Amino acid sequence: MAEHPKVIVVSGIDTGIGKTVVTGLLARWFKDNGIEAITMKMAQTGCETISEDIVEHRKLAGQEMVEEDAMGITCPYVFSVPCSPHLAARLDGRTIDTEVISKAAEELAKDYSHVLMEGVGGLYVPLNETTMVIDLCAE
């Protein structure tokens, strides 16, 4: 059995509830305590390029942007329409594959002891037609 990365998921219902701030400040705490951690976001909606939340994480943590940000590993899905991720994906003609998110977390865990993953809304937000955020967390 493969060892799972140490992933901490930050979740909360609604936009503006504080998921981004909490994730960034957790990263700051880890950094200040000498622990190698990186943040990631499952998916970002209402955005065109690099996840705005990842940019905010880096600012709050006092960290520079990393290569994995530019490569899309820290936010595997970015959608232009600001709505729930499954709908934003559908409107962009795409589908969210939770395996892609899991593999991104595993990739990050190769270089960092902890991955701080910001969710997209609450635990019962659908990521696709069959999977909710809570299902991804359970994996």
Tab-separated table of C-alpha atoms in Angstrom:
chain	number	residue	atom	x	y	z
A	1	MET	CA	0.000	0.000	0.000
A	2	ALA	CA	1.365	3.403	-0.983
A	3	GLU	CA	1.925	5.967	1.755
A	4	HIS	CA	-0.496	8.881	1.577
A	5	PRO	CA	0.789	12.440	1.642
A	6	LYS	CA	0.039	14.532	4.701
A	7	VAL	CA	-2.816	16.611	3.352
A	8	ILE	CA	-4.816	19.084	5.419
A	9	VAL	CA	-8.039	20.213	3.738
A	10	VAL	CA	-9.477	23.636	4.558
A	11	SER	CA	-13.189	23.777	3.814
A	12	GLY	CA	-16.040	26.160	4.494
A	13	ILE	CA	-19.397	26.957	2.978
A	14	ASP	CA	-19.684	30.020	0.736
A	15	THR	CA	-17.391	32.423	-1.046
A	16	GLY	CA	-15.566	34.850	1.216
A	17	ILE	CA	-15.909	32.668	4.321
A	18	GLY	CA	-12.133	32.619	4.906
A	19	LYS	CA	-10.811	29.421	3.316
A	20	THR	CA	-8.110	31.291	1.415
A	21	VAL	CA	-6.996	33.314	4.434
A	22	VAL	CA	-6.908	30.282	6.747
A	23	THR	CA	-4.959	28.240	4.188
A	24	GLY	CA	-2.421	31.037	3.660
A	25	LEU	CA	-2.011	31.673	7.386
A	26	LEU	CA	-1.571	27.946	8.064
A	27	ALA	CA	1.208	27.982	5.471
A	28	ARG	CA	2.754	30.945	7.300
A	29	TRP	CA	2.582	29.050	10.616
A	30	PHE	CA	4.249	25.997	9.059
A	31	LYS	CA	6.963	28.195	7.501
A	32	ASP	CA	7.571	30.063	10.780
A	33	ASN	CA	7.965	26.721	12.549
A	34	GLY	CA	10.458	25.324	10.040
A	35	ILE	CA	8.034	22.897	8.389
A	36	GLU	CA	8.102	22.553	4.603
A	37	ALA	CA	4.498	22.965	3.477
A	38	ILE	CA	2.816	24.041	0.269
A	39	THR	CA	-0.705	25.153	-0.445
A	40	MET	CA	-2.916	24.010	-3.252
A	41	LYS	CA	-6.487	24.584	-4.371
A	42	MET	CA	-8.716	21.816	-5.736
A	43	ALA	CA	-10.199	24.081	-8.389
A	44	GLN	CA	-10.580	27.811	-8.965
A	45	THR	CA	-13.613	29.345	-10.606
A	46	GLY	CA	-13.989	32.861	-11.962
A	47	CYS	CA	-10.358	33.017	-13.006
A	48	GLU	CA	-8.486	32.954	-16.308
A	49	THR	CA	-4.861	32.052	-15.498
A	50	ILE	CA	-3.030	31.163	-12.272
A	51	SER	CA	-5.389	30.677	-9.343
A	52	GLU	CA	-6.009	33.969	-7.556
A	53	ASP	CA	-6.301	32.049	-4.286
A	54	ILE	CA	-2.836	30.516	-4.761
A	55	VAL	CA	-1.425	34.022	-5.275
A	56	GLU	CA	-3.105	35.109	-2.035
A	57	HIS	CA	-1.789	32.018	-0.188
A	58	ARG	CA	1.762	32.940	-1.180
A	59	LYS	CA	1.330	36.550	-0.013
A	60	LEU	CA	-0.163	35.517	3.345
A	61	ALA	CA	2.532	32.898	3.881
A	62	GLY	CA	5.353	35.281	2.972
A	63	GLN	CA	6.411	32.943	0.172
A	64	GLU	CA	7.317	33.482	-3.436
A	65	MET	CA	5.379	31.832	-6.231
A	66	VAL	CA	6.859	28.425	-7.040
A	67	GLU	CA	7.381	26.526	-10.273
A	68	GLU	CA	4.482	24.218	-9.401
A	69	ASP	CA	2.167	27.258	-9.458
A	70	ALA	CA	3.085	28.097	-13.046
A	71	MET	CA	2.776	24.423	-14.009
A	72	GLY	CA	-0.775	24.237	-12.624
A	73	ILE	CA	0.093	21.543	-10.078
A	74	THR	CA	-0.993	23.661	-7.113
A	75	CYS	CA	-4.379	24.265	-8.776
A	76	PRO	CA	-5.097	21.629	-11.417
A	77	TYR	CA	-8.404	23.164	-12.517
A	78	VAL	CA	-9.053	26.821	-13.330
A	79	PHE	CA	-12.418	27.802	-14.806
A	80	SER	CA	-13.540	31.151	-16.161
A	81	VAL	CA	-17.104	31.251	-14.813
A	82	PRO	CA	-17.549	32.115	-11.105
A	83	CYS	CA	-19.930	29.363	-9.960
A	84	SER	CA	-19.810	25.885	-8.455
A	85	PRO	CA	-16.884	23.864	-9.821
A	86	HIS	CA	-18.958	21.161	-11.518
A	87	LEU	CA	-21.054	23.783	-13.331
A	88	ALA	CA	-18.017	25.942	-14.182
A	89	ALA	CA	-16.343	22.851	-15.652
A	90	ARG	CA	-19.423	21.997	-17.709
A	91	LEU	CA	-19.696	25.585	-19.004
A	92	ASP	CA	-16.017	25.428	-20.016
A	93	GLY	CA	-16.659	22.089	-21.770
A	94	ARG	CA	-14.569	20.148	-19.261
A	95	THR	CA	-14.958	17.676	-16.398
A	96	ILE	CA	-13.163	17.553	-13.060
A	97	ASP	CA	-11.327	14.260	-12.558
A	98	THR	CA	-10.607	13.856	-8.831
A	99	GLU	CA	-7.685	11.570	-9.660
A	100	VAL	CA	-5.947	14.589	-11.226
A	101	ILE	CA	-6.335	16.497	-7.943
A	102	SER	CA	-5.111	13.521	-5.900
A	103	LYS	CA	-2.093	13.032	-8.146
A	104	ALA	CA	-1.243	16.743	-7.863
A	105	ALA	CA	-1.277	16.436	-4.047
A	106	GLU	CA	0.952	13.356	-4.250
A	107	GLU	CA	3.357	15.175	-6.577
A	108	LEU	CA	3.585	18.117	-4.179
A	109	ALA	CA	4.090	15.766	-1.221
A	110	LYS	CA	7.314	14.517	-2.835
A	111	ASP	CA	8.941	17.885	-2.077
A	112	TYR	CA	6.931	19.108	0.933
A	113	SER	CA	6.082	17.397	4.218
A	114	HIS	CA	2.537	18.805	4.232
A	115	VAL	CA	0.072	19.860	1.552
A	116	LEU	CA	-2.527	22.414	2.644
A	117	MET	CA	-5.430	21.974	0.232
A	118	GLU	CA	-8.068	24.672	0.004
A	119	GLY	CA	-11.466	23.329	-0.920
A	120	VAL	CA	-14.089	24.876	-3.145
A	121	GLY	CA	-17.034	25.746	-0.952
A	122	GLY	CA	-18.288	23.258	1.603
A	123	LEU	CA	-17.796	19.525	1.883
A	124	TYR	CA	-20.951	18.718	-0.081
A	125	VAL	CA	-20.114	20.818	-3.138
A	126	PRO	CA	-20.152	18.636	-6.261
A	127	LEU	CA	-16.897	18.376	-8.202
A	128	ASN	CA	-18.487	16.376	-11.003
A	129	GLU	CA	-21.655	14.359	-11.579
A	130	THR	CA	-20.721	11.648	-9.052
A	131	THR	CA	-18.192	13.126	-6.617
A	132	MET	CA	-18.400	15.794	-3.934
A	133	VAL	CA	-15.553	17.512	-2.066
A	134	ILE	CA	-16.129	15.204	0.916
A	135	ASP	CA	-15.605	12.163	-1.346
A	136	LEU	CA	-12.244	13.526	-2.490
A	137	CYS	CA	-11.282	14.126	1.156
A	138	ALA	CA	-12.191	10.532	2.010
A	139	GLU	CA	-9.866	9.248	-0.719
